[in-house]
Amino acid sequence: MDESLFDQSQGNRANKVCSLEEAIGHVQAGDAVHLLCSHTRWSAAARALIRKWWGQDPEWTLVMLSLSSLGTLFFRGGLVRKVVTGYSGDVFPNFSPNPRFGTAYLSGEVQVEHWSFLSFAQRMEAAARGLSAITTHSLAGSSMEANQGYATVDTPFGTVGMLQAYAPDIAFVHGAVADAAGNIAFHPPMLEGVWGALAAKRGVVATVERIVDDIRPWAHLVRIPAHQVLAVAECPLGAHPGGLYGRFTSAEPYGEDLQFWSQVREVSRQDDAAFDEWITKWVLEPADQTEYLELLGSERISRLRQRAQSDSWKADAASMPPDLESPANDWERAAIFGARTLADRLVATQADTVLAGAGVANLATWLGAEMARERGAPTVLTAELGLLGYEPTLADPFVFNHRAFPSATMLADSDWVLGAMIPGPNTSCVACLGAAQVDAAGNINSTVIPGKVFLVGSGGGNDVATTADEVVIVTTLSAKRTVSQVPYITSPGDRVTRIATELGVFRRRETAEGEAGSSRPLFELIAVASGMEATIRERLGWDLVIADEC
């Protein structure tokens, strides 16, 4: 028998390995450029792209699930005319608006198309599958219903939400390892997954930590096949200032550079001259990834490698003991009220999971879940990044903290968490969400106050609010936050059962028969901080109703 018939080599596959500078040559003016977000958020390829096209006005559409601080570089360089996204804001040290996004969006300098995290990915899933549209639970009852790519359709099976397929022209990804042919393996969790890369019309430009001779030892981690890849470049620490979690392949992990995240957040808020100076140093002057890593320095890189160790949190916890002497501020009090409220709901419902939203809701969720488990609830934590059954680590309250990943019982992606588990009939889920604004119907606005201020966008909030069994909101109570009617509905309030603030807690009333259409508020006060009833009445955007037991 001719043994060559069973040769397991890669055959005549083209060698797609090239320099990063060559790889980005596949991008053209006018492209819809997709930058994929997994648990890594920046990439060497994005910096190279910005460097090559700086100031040339290529009129790109930037397709990016979460812009974070990286997006401000595209804006400052005059590189984008339109953005398709689920979130535009900073992510560290907390999720917050970035004025450069707001200024560009409100002025019309950059057009923006808002989607939820799940619907963003689902549109590209449809394109990757060769479908013209795909069904979704998300967006119904929100202001995003008006998006051109969404419609409700009456079918023999009921009314369903439909998303139009969307395919970017080209996609950029950062993987762990790839072979020379371009088969790319990723470390989980994956956040948006790879649908955008699979849908890209011309294909994928990839950077990876390592090029390997044989990808087959990690075949179970390959998510993008070689035929979809245009070019692959080896870029160690190519996700910096993001990190690479896990030892799933031969790629060496590294932690997030939190100092760098904070620095770019701060400098992007300064004047153009200061921002340009920073961009010149970190983006425009380093000719390639080698020079960029030299600028970072070996000592800093060593610290990032150490941060990826599973016990690295212990040193931070020892050096940053909790401050138990200072009085609690408003947000901390809101988190405490939120945690107690959430714990009560988890015990009452015996929920399988609790989803942690961003910001103060995350702290309330972590604490509330622990309190509920002490009372016998079976609830485990989940997060839209693709985490299930994880536990927080001390000294690092960031919702997507990589140090929490080793404790997870499952690492997946947002499609699984937001699109399958939470809406699925066999999982009970209570969600805890924050709110820039919340109104008398429980609707949340985290996107925009038209003509005044841009906030951040939906993130996964809309997806969760439309499918969780119930929602607990945690926020502070003020005339600007608790309003009679939000001007933009990011997440509908149909499933909101509690609103916890630093001054008190509200519960959705059980409406009496014949009360439909009544002007009586849906939420009643069930707990109040000592002496704060008058303050609540003054700040609340709707008439205060006090429950009998309060």
PDB file of N, CA and C in Angstrom, residues 16 88 220 231 277 324 347 382 386-387 432 435 438 459 473 493:
ATOM      1  N   LYS A  16       1.175  31.581   4.847  1.00  0.00           N
ATOM      2  CA  LYS A  16       0.617  32.928   4.985  1.00  0.00           C
ATOM      3  C   LYS A  16       1.338  33.773   6.024  1.00  0.00           C
ATOM      4  N   SER A  88     -19.231  51.961  23.722  1.00  0.00           N
ATOM      5  CA  SER A  88     -18.204  52.962  23.443  1.00  0.00           C
ATOM      6  C   SER A  88     -17.884  53.682  24.743  1.00  0.00           C
ATOM      7  N   HIS A 220      -8.676  21.251  18.979  1.00  0.00           N
ATOM      8  CA  HIS A 220      -9.935  21.541  19.670  1.00  0.00           C
ATOM      9  C   HIS A 220     -10.091  23.023  20.001  1.00  0.00           C
ATOM     10  N   ALA A 231      -3.571  36.531   6.081  1.00  0.00           N
ATOM     11  CA  ALA A 231      -2.189  36.665   6.534  1.00  0.00           C
ATOM     12  C   ALA A 231      -2.131  36.411   8.026  1.00  0.00           C
ATOM     13  N   GLU A 277       0.842  63.551  21.958  1.00  0.00           N
ATOM     14  CA  GLU A 277       2.175  63.200  22.454  1.00  0.00           C
ATOM     15  C   GLU A 277       2.207  61.733  22.895  1.00  0.00           C
ATOM     16  N   LEU A 324     -11.536  49.715  56.281  1.00  0.00           N
ATOM     17  CA  LEU A 324     -12.760  49.508  57.051  1.00  0.00           C
ATOM     18  C   LEU A 324     -13.071  50.669  57.980  1.00  0.00           C
ATOM     19  N   VAL A 347     -32.431  33.664  47.170  1.00  0.00           N
ATOM     20  CA  VAL A 347     -32.944  32.663  48.108  1.00  0.00           C
ATOM     21  C   VAL A 347     -34.401  32.335  47.780  1.00  0.00           C
ATOM     22  N   THR A 382     -22.330  34.102  36.797  1.00  0.00           N
ATOM     23  CA  THR A 382     -22.036  34.039  35.373  1.00  0.00           C
ATOM     24  C   THR A 382     -21.777  35.451  34.867  1.00  0.00           C
ATOM     25  N   GLY A 386     -18.358  35.021  29.043  1.00  0.00           N
ATOM     26  CA  GLY A 386     -18.364  33.587  28.786  1.00  0.00           C
ATOM     27  C   GLY A 386     -17.987  32.783  30.008  1.00  0.00           C
ATOM     28  N   LEU A 387     -18.261  33.328  31.195  1.00  0.00           N
ATOM     29  CA  LEU A 387     -17.887  32.667  32.447  1.00  0.00           C
ATOM     30  C   LEU A 387     -19.112  32.059  33.125  1.00  0.00           C
ATOM     31  N   CYS A 432     -28.321  41.209  37.870  1.00  0.00           N
ATOM     32  CA  CYS A 432     -28.121  42.434  38.639  1.00  0.00           C
ATOM     33  C   CYS A 432     -27.433  43.439  37.728  1.00  0.00           C
ATOM     34  N   ALA A 435     -27.431  51.182  36.223  1.00  0.00           N
ATOM     35  CA  ALA A 435     -28.244  52.047  35.367  1.00  0.00           C
ATOM     36  C   ALA A 435     -27.746  53.479  35.460  1.00  0.00           C
ATOM     37  N   VAL A 438     -32.795  55.253  35.240  1.00  0.00           N
ATOM     38  CA  VAL A 438     -33.889  54.289  35.318  1.00  0.00           C
ATOM     39  C   VAL A 438     -35.170  55.074  35.521  1.00  0.00           C
ATOM     40  N   GLY A 459     -23.872  47.292  25.902  1.00  0.00           N
ATOM     41  CA  GLY A 459     -23.136  46.123  26.354  1.00  0.00           C
ATOM     42  C   GLY A 459     -24.064  44.921  26.258  1.00  0.00           C
ATOM     43  N   ILE A 473     -31.977  46.109  39.782  1.00  0.00           N
ATOM     44  CA  ILE A 473     -31.170  47.262  39.383  1.00  0.00           C
ATOM     45  C   ILE A 473     -30.506  47.856  40.615  1.00  0.00           C
ATOM     46  N   GLY A 493     -37.857  47.520  30.958  1.00  0.00           N
ATOM     47  CA  GLY A 493     -37.994  47.232  32.382  1.00  0.00           C
ATOM     48  C   GLY A 493     -39.004  46.174  32.749  1.00  0.00           C
TER      49      GLY A 493
END
